[in-house]
Amino acid sequence: MKVFSSCRGISFLMWIMAFHLVLSVSGVYSVKSTKDCKLLSHSPLQQKVLERLEPLVGKNFTAEDKASNESYTYVFQLCGDAGGAPNAGVIQVDKKTQKTTVIGKYTHTQAIGGSDWVMLIYTNGEKYDAHCNKEERKAIIMISCDRNVKVSKLEVGLEEREKEENCFYLFELDTSSVCPVIESKLSTGSIISTGSIILIIGFSLLAVYLVGGFLYQRVIVGAKGVEQFPNYAFWVEFGNLAADGCDFVCRSRKREESPAYRGEATDNLQEEPEERDDQLLPM
C-alpha cells in the first residue's frame, strides 16, 4: 500500500509539472519587458531609454477624447498588446460602433530620451481613410517626470491630421520612473530640515521626561511641592555647580590669591598677640 501511495504521489507531481510547462510555453507565465518592443533601428542608446520605462510594462493606460463630435477611447500599452490587439501599442476604439483602429505598433518603435522625459513613437498603424494622403497612422507618447505620482492618467494631447504627411496622435503621461536620480548632497534646506527634526525629537524627549517624572514623583513616591520635579536634588546641585562655573569663568572681579602664591610664610600671617597695657594702669 505504501508503494502504491508513493507512486500516486509521484504521478500527481509529474502532472503538475507538465501543466506548468504547458502554461509557460503557451505564454501565460511569460514575463513582459521593454525588450518586447522592436526598434526600427537597433540602438543601445534607445534600448537604455526604453529600460527607464520598465515599471510601466504590462499595464493598459486608457484615455478618452471628447473634443470632437466623435467620441473615442484610446488604449496605450508599453511593449505589449494594447487592449489585446496583437502587436498594437496604441489603439482607438469608437464608442458608437466599437470599431478598433490600430494607431501604432510596438514592433515599430522609436525611443528618444532626455534628462527628465521620454518620447515614445509607435509607427506602422492603420492607414487614414481620407486624411494625410492616406498614410499610416503614428502615435507619439510624451512621458514626463513627476515625482509626486507613480504614474498619472493618460491624456490625449492632439491629433494632427490636417497635413499631407507626417500626421500623428499625441498623448501625454506623467510618471516618476523617468525622473533623474537625486544625488545625496547636503543642501542648506536639508541641513535646516535635519536640525528641525533634531529639535523636535529633543523637545519631545524632554516633555516625556518632565511629565513622566512628575507623575512618578507625585503618584508613586508621594512627593509634594518642588520635590515633585524629577531628580530635584540632582538638578539643584547641578544648578549650583553651573552658577559657580559661570562665576569663575565670566566674572571679572579681582580674587584674593592664596598666601602661598604670594610667597609669604603662613606663620607671619598669624595674628600678633594683643599688647596688654595692664602695667600702665595705676596700681
Short mmCIF file of N, CA, C and O in Angstrom, two decimals, residues 154-222:
data_model
loop_
_atom_site.label_atom_id
_atom_site.label_comp_id
_atom_site.label_asym_id
_atom_site.label_seq_id
_atom_site.Cartn_x
_atom_site.Cartn_y
_atom_site.Cartn_z
N LEU A 154 -3.46 58.71 -18.52
CA LEU A 154 -3.11 59.05 -19.89
C LEU A 154 -4.01 60.17 -20.39
O LEU A 154 -5.22 60.14 -20.19
N GLU A 155 -3.40 61.17 -21.02
CA GLU A 155 -4.15 62.31 -21.56
C GLU A 155 -3.94 62.39 -23.07
O GLU A 155 -2.85 62.14 -23.57
N VAL A 156 -5.02 62.75 -23.77
CA VAL A 156 -4.94 62.95 -25.22
C VAL A 156 -4.50 64.38 -25.49
O VAL A 156 -5.19 65.34 -25.10
N GLY A 157 -3.35 64.54 -26.14
CA GLY A 157 -2.85 65.87 -26.47
C GLY A 157 -3.57 66.45 -27.67
O GLY A 157 -4.36 67.38 -27.55
N LEU A 158 -3.32 65.89 -28.84
CA LEU A 158 -3.99 66.34 -30.05
C LEU A 158 -3.82 65.28 -31.13
O LEU A 158 -3.00 64.37 -31.03
N GLU A 159 -4.63 65.44 -32.17
CA GLU A 159 -4.49 64.62 -33.37
C GLU A 159 -4.19 65.55 -34.53
O GLU A 159 -5.04 66.36 -34.93
N GLU A 160 -3.00 65.48 -35.06
CA GLU A 160 -2.60 66.32 -36.19
C GLU A 160 -2.83 65.53 -37.48
O GLU A 160 -2.06 64.64 -37.84
N ARG A 161 -3.92 65.85 -38.15
CA ARG A 161 -4.25 65.13 -39.39
C ARG A 161 -4.63 66.08 -40.53
O ARG A 161 -5.15 65.65 -41.55
N GLU A 162 -4.39 67.37 -40.34
CA GLU A 162 -4.71 68.34 -41.38
C GLU A 162 -3.48 68.66 -42.21
O GLU A 162 -3.27 69.80 -42.63
N LYS A 163 -2.66 67.67 -42.46
CA LYS A 163 -1.47 67.86 -43.28
C LYS A 163 -1.44 66.78 -44.37
O LYS A 163 -2.20 65.82 -44.33
N GLU A 164 -0.51 66.94 -45.29
CA GLU A 164 -0.38 65.95 -46.35
C GLU A 164 0.43 64.74 -45.89
O GLU A 164 0.27 63.63 -46.40
N GLU A 165 1.31 64.96 -44.91
CA GLU A 165 2.15 63.86 -44.42
C GLU A 165 2.61 64.17 -43.01
O GLU A 165 2.41 65.27 -42.49
N ASN A 166 3.24 63.15 -42.40
CA ASN A 166 3.75 63.26 -41.01
C ASN A 166 2.64 63.63 -40.03
O ASN A 166 2.83 64.44 -39.11
N CYS A 167 1.48 63.04 -40.19
CA CYS A 167 0.41 63.22 -39.21
C CYS A 167 0.67 62.31 -38.01
O CYS A 167 1.38 61.30 -38.11
N PHE A 168 0.09 62.67 -36.88
CA PHE A 168 0.36 61.88 -35.67
C PHE A 168 -0.71 62.13 -34.63
O PHE A 168 -1.44 63.13 -34.67
N TYR A 169 -0.80 61.20 -33.69
CA TYR A 169 -1.61 61.34 -32.47
C TYR A 169 -0.63 61.58 -31.32
O TYR A 169 0.36 60.86 -31.18
N LEU A 170 -0.92 62.58 -30.49
CA LEU A 170 -0.04 62.91 -29.37
C LEU A 170 -0.74 62.60 -28.05
O LEU A 170 -1.88 63.01 -27.82
N PHE A 171 -0.04 61.86 -27.18
CA PHE A 171 -0.56 61.51 -25.85
C PHE A 171 0.47 61.95 -24.80
O PHE A 171 1.67 62.03 -25.08
N GLU A 172 -0.02 62.22 -23.61
CA GLU A 172 0.84 62.68 -22.52
C GLU A 172 0.64 61.81 -21.29
O GLU A 172 -0.50 61.42 -20.97
N LEU A 173 1.76 61.54 -20.63
CA LEU A 173 1.73 60.69 -19.44
C LEU A 173 2.84 61.15 -18.49
O LEU A 173 3.96 61.41 -18.93
N ASP A 174 2.51 61.26 -17.20
CA ASP A 174 3.50 61.67 -16.19
C ASP A 174 3.80 60.48 -15.29
O ASP A 174 2.90 59.73 -14.90
N THR A 175 5.08 60.34 -14.95
CA THR A 175 5.49 59.25 -14.06
C THR A 175 6.81 59.61 -13.40
O THR A 175 7.60 60.39 -13.94
N SER A 176 7.04 59.03 -12.24
CA SER A 176 8.32 59.24 -11.54
C SER A 176 9.41 58.32 -12.06
O SER A 176 10.57 58.46 -11.66
N SER A 177 9.07 57.40 -12.95
CA SER A 177 10.06 56.44 -13.46
C SER A 177 11.13 57.10 -14.31
O SER A 177 12.25 56.59 -14.40
N VAL A 178 10.80 58.21 -14.96
CA VAL A 178 11.77 58.87 -15.84
C VAL A 178 12.48 60.02 -15.15
O VAL A 178 13.25 60.74 -15.79
N CYS A 179 12.24 60.22 -13.87
CA CYS A 179 12.90 61.30 -13.13
C CYS A 179 14.36 60.95 -12.88
O CYS A 179 14.69 59.80 -12.56
N PRO A 180 15.25 61.91 -12.99
CA PRO A 180 16.66 61.63 -12.72
C PRO A 180 16.90 61.34 -11.25
O PRO A 180 16.16 61.81 -10.38
N VAL A 181 17.92 60.56 -10.99
CA VAL A 181 18.27 60.20 -9.62
C VAL A 181 18.86 61.42 -8.91
O VAL A 181 19.73 62.11 -9.45
N ILE A 182 18.36 61.70 -7.74
CA ILE A 182 18.85 62.84 -6.95
C ILE A 182 20.10 62.43 -6.20
O ILE A 182 20.11 61.44 -5.46
N GLU A 183 21.18 63.18 -6.43
CA GLU A 183 22.42 62.89 -5.72
C GLU A 183 22.29 63.29 -4.26
O GLU A 183 21.69 64.31 -3.93
N SER A 184 22.87 62.48 -3.40
CA SER A 184 22.77 62.71 -1.95
C SER A 184 23.78 63.76 -1.53
O SER A 184 24.90 63.47 -1.11
N LYS A 185 23.38 65.04 -1.69
CA LYS A 185 24.22 66.16 -1.24
C LYS A 185 23.46 66.93 -0.18
O LYS A 185 22.27 67.18 -0.31
N LEU A 186 24.19 67.35 0.84
CA LEU A 186 23.57 68.12 1.92
C LEU A 186 23.44 69.57 1.49
O LEU A 186 24.42 70.27 1.31
N SER A 187 22.24 70.00 1.29
CA SER A 187 21.98 71.39 0.94
C SER A 187 21.60 72.16 2.21
O SER A 187 21.42 71.60 3.28
N THR A 188 21.47 73.47 2.04
CA THR A 188 21.07 74.30 3.19
C THR A 188 19.69 73.91 3.69
O THR A 188 19.44 73.84 4.90
N GLY A 189 18.79 73.62 2.75
CA GLY A 189 17.45 73.21 3.14
C GLY A 189 17.44 71.91 3.91
O GLY A 189 16.73 71.75 4.90
N SER A 190 18.28 70.93 3.45
CA SER A 190 18.31 69.65 4.14
C SER A 190 18.93 69.78 5.52
O SER A 190 18.52 69.11 6.47
N ILE A 191 19.92 70.66 5.66
CA ILE A 191 20.55 70.88 6.97
C ILE A 191 19.54 71.49 7.94
O ILE A 191 19.42 71.07 9.10
N ILE A 192 18.79 72.48 7.44
CA ILE A 192 17.77 73.11 8.29
C ILE A 192 16.71 72.09 8.67
O ILE A 192 16.24 72.03 9.81
N SER A 193 16.33 71.27 7.70
CA SER A 193 15.31 70.24 7.97
C SER A 193 15.82 69.25 9.01
O SER A 193 15.09 68.86 9.92
N THR A 194 17.10 68.84 8.88
CA THR A 194 17.68 67.91 9.86
C THR A 194 17.73 68.53 11.25
O THR A 194 17.42 67.87 12.25
N GLY A 195 18.12 69.82 11.31
CA GLY A 195 18.15 70.50 12.61
C GLY A 195 16.78 70.60 13.24
O GLY A 195 16.62 70.44 14.45
N SER A 196 15.78 70.86 12.42
CA SER A 196 14.40 70.94 12.94
C SER A 196 13.95 69.61 13.51
O SER A 196 13.32 69.54 14.57
N ILE A 197 14.30 68.53 12.80
CA ILE A 197 13.92 67.20 13.28
C ILE A 197 14.59 66.89 14.61
O ILE A 197 13.98 66.36 15.54
N ILE A 198 15.88 67.25 14.73
CA ILE A 198 16.60 67.01 15.98
C ILE A 198 15.97 67.81 17.12
O ILE A 198 15.82 67.30 18.24
N LEU A 199 15.61 69.07 16.85
CA LEU A 199 14.98 69.88 17.90
C LEU A 199 13.63 69.30 18.32
O LEU A 199 13.30 69.25 19.52
N ILE A 200 12.86 68.84 17.35
CA ILE A 200 11.56 68.24 17.68
C ILE A 200 11.73 67.00 18.54
O ILE A 200 11.03 66.81 19.53
N ILE A 201 12.70 66.16 18.17
CA ILE A 201 12.95 64.95 18.95
C ILE A 201 13.41 65.31 20.36
O ILE A 201 12.98 64.72 21.35
N GLY A 202 14.30 66.33 20.45
CA GLY A 202 14.80 66.73 21.76
C GLY A 202 13.70 67.25 22.67
O GLY A 202 13.61 66.86 23.85
N PHE A 203 12.85 68.13 22.14
CA PHE A 203 11.74 68.66 22.94
C PHE A 203 10.74 67.58 23.32
O PHE A 203 10.16 67.61 24.40
N SER A 204 10.54 66.63 22.44
CA SER A 204 9.62 65.53 22.74
C SER A 204 10.15 64.68 23.89
O SER A 204 9.41 64.33 24.82
N LEU A 205 11.45 64.36 23.85
CA LEU A 205 12.04 63.58 24.93
C LEU A 205 12.01 64.35 26.25
O LEU A 205 11.77 63.78 27.33
N LEU A 206 12.26 65.67 26.18
CA LEU A 206 12.21 66.48 27.40
C LEU A 206 10.80 66.50 27.99
O LEU A 206 10.62 66.39 29.21
N ALA A 207 9.79 66.62 27.12
CA ALA A 207 8.41 66.62 27.61
C ALA A 207 8.05 65.29 28.26
O ALA A 207 7.41 65.25 29.31
N VAL A 208 8.49 64.19 27.64
CA VAL A 208 8.22 62.87 28.22
C VAL A 208 8.90 62.72 29.57
O VAL A 208 8.33 62.19 30.54
N TYR A 209 10.14 63.22 29.66
CA TYR A 209 10.89 63.14 30.92
C TYR A 209 10.20 63.93 32.03
O TYR A 209 10.03 63.44 33.16
N LEU A 210 9.78 65.17 31.72
CA LEU A 210 9.18 66.01 32.74
C LEU A 210 7.81 65.47 33.18
O LEU A 210 7.54 65.36 34.38
N VAL A 211 6.97 65.12 32.22
CA VAL A 211 5.63 64.65 32.56
C VAL A 211 5.69 63.31 33.27
O VAL A 211 5.05 63.08 34.31
N GLY A 212 6.50 62.39 32.69
CA GLY A 212 6.62 61.07 33.32
C GLY A 212 7.23 61.14 34.71
O GLY A 212 6.75 60.49 35.65
N GLY A 213 8.29 61.96 34.86
CA GLY A 213 8.92 62.11 36.17
C GLY A 213 8.02 62.76 37.19
O GLY A 213 7.97 62.37 38.37
N PHE A 214 7.25 63.75 36.77
CA PHE A 214 6.31 64.42 37.67
C PHE A 214 5.25 63.44 38.18
O PHE A 214 4.95 63.39 39.38
N LEU A 215 4.69 62.66 37.27
CA LEU A 215 3.67 61.69 37.67
C LEU A 215 4.25 60.63 38.60
O LEU A 215 3.60 60.21 39.57
N TYR A 216 5.47 60.20 38.31
CA TYR A 216 6.09 59.18 39.17
C TYR A 216 6.32 59.73 40.57
O TYR A 216 6.02 59.06 41.58
N GLN A 217 6.87 60.93 40.66
CA GLN A 217 7.16 61.52 41.96
C GLN A 217 5.88 61.77 42.76
O GLN A 217 5.84 61.59 43.98
N ARG A 218 4.83 62.18 42.09
CA ARG A 218 3.61 62.54 42.78
C ARG A 218 2.79 61.31 43.16
O ARG A 218 2.28 61.20 44.28
N VAL A 219 2.66 60.36 42.20
CA VAL A 219 1.77 59.21 42.43
C VAL A 219 2.48 58.09 43.17
O VAL A 219 1.96 57.54 44.15
N ILE A 220 3.68 57.74 42.74
CA ILE A 220 4.39 56.59 43.31
C ILE A 220 5.11 56.97 44.60
O ILE A 220 4.95 56.35 45.65
N VAL A 221 5.93 58.03 44.49
CA VAL A 221 6.75 58.42 45.66
C VAL A 221 5.91 59.21 46.67
O VAL A 221 6.15 59.15 47.87
N GLY A 222 4.92 59.95 46.20
CA GLY A 222 4.11 60.77 47.10
C GLY A 222 4.74 62.08 47.45
O GLY A 222 4.47 62.63 48.54
#
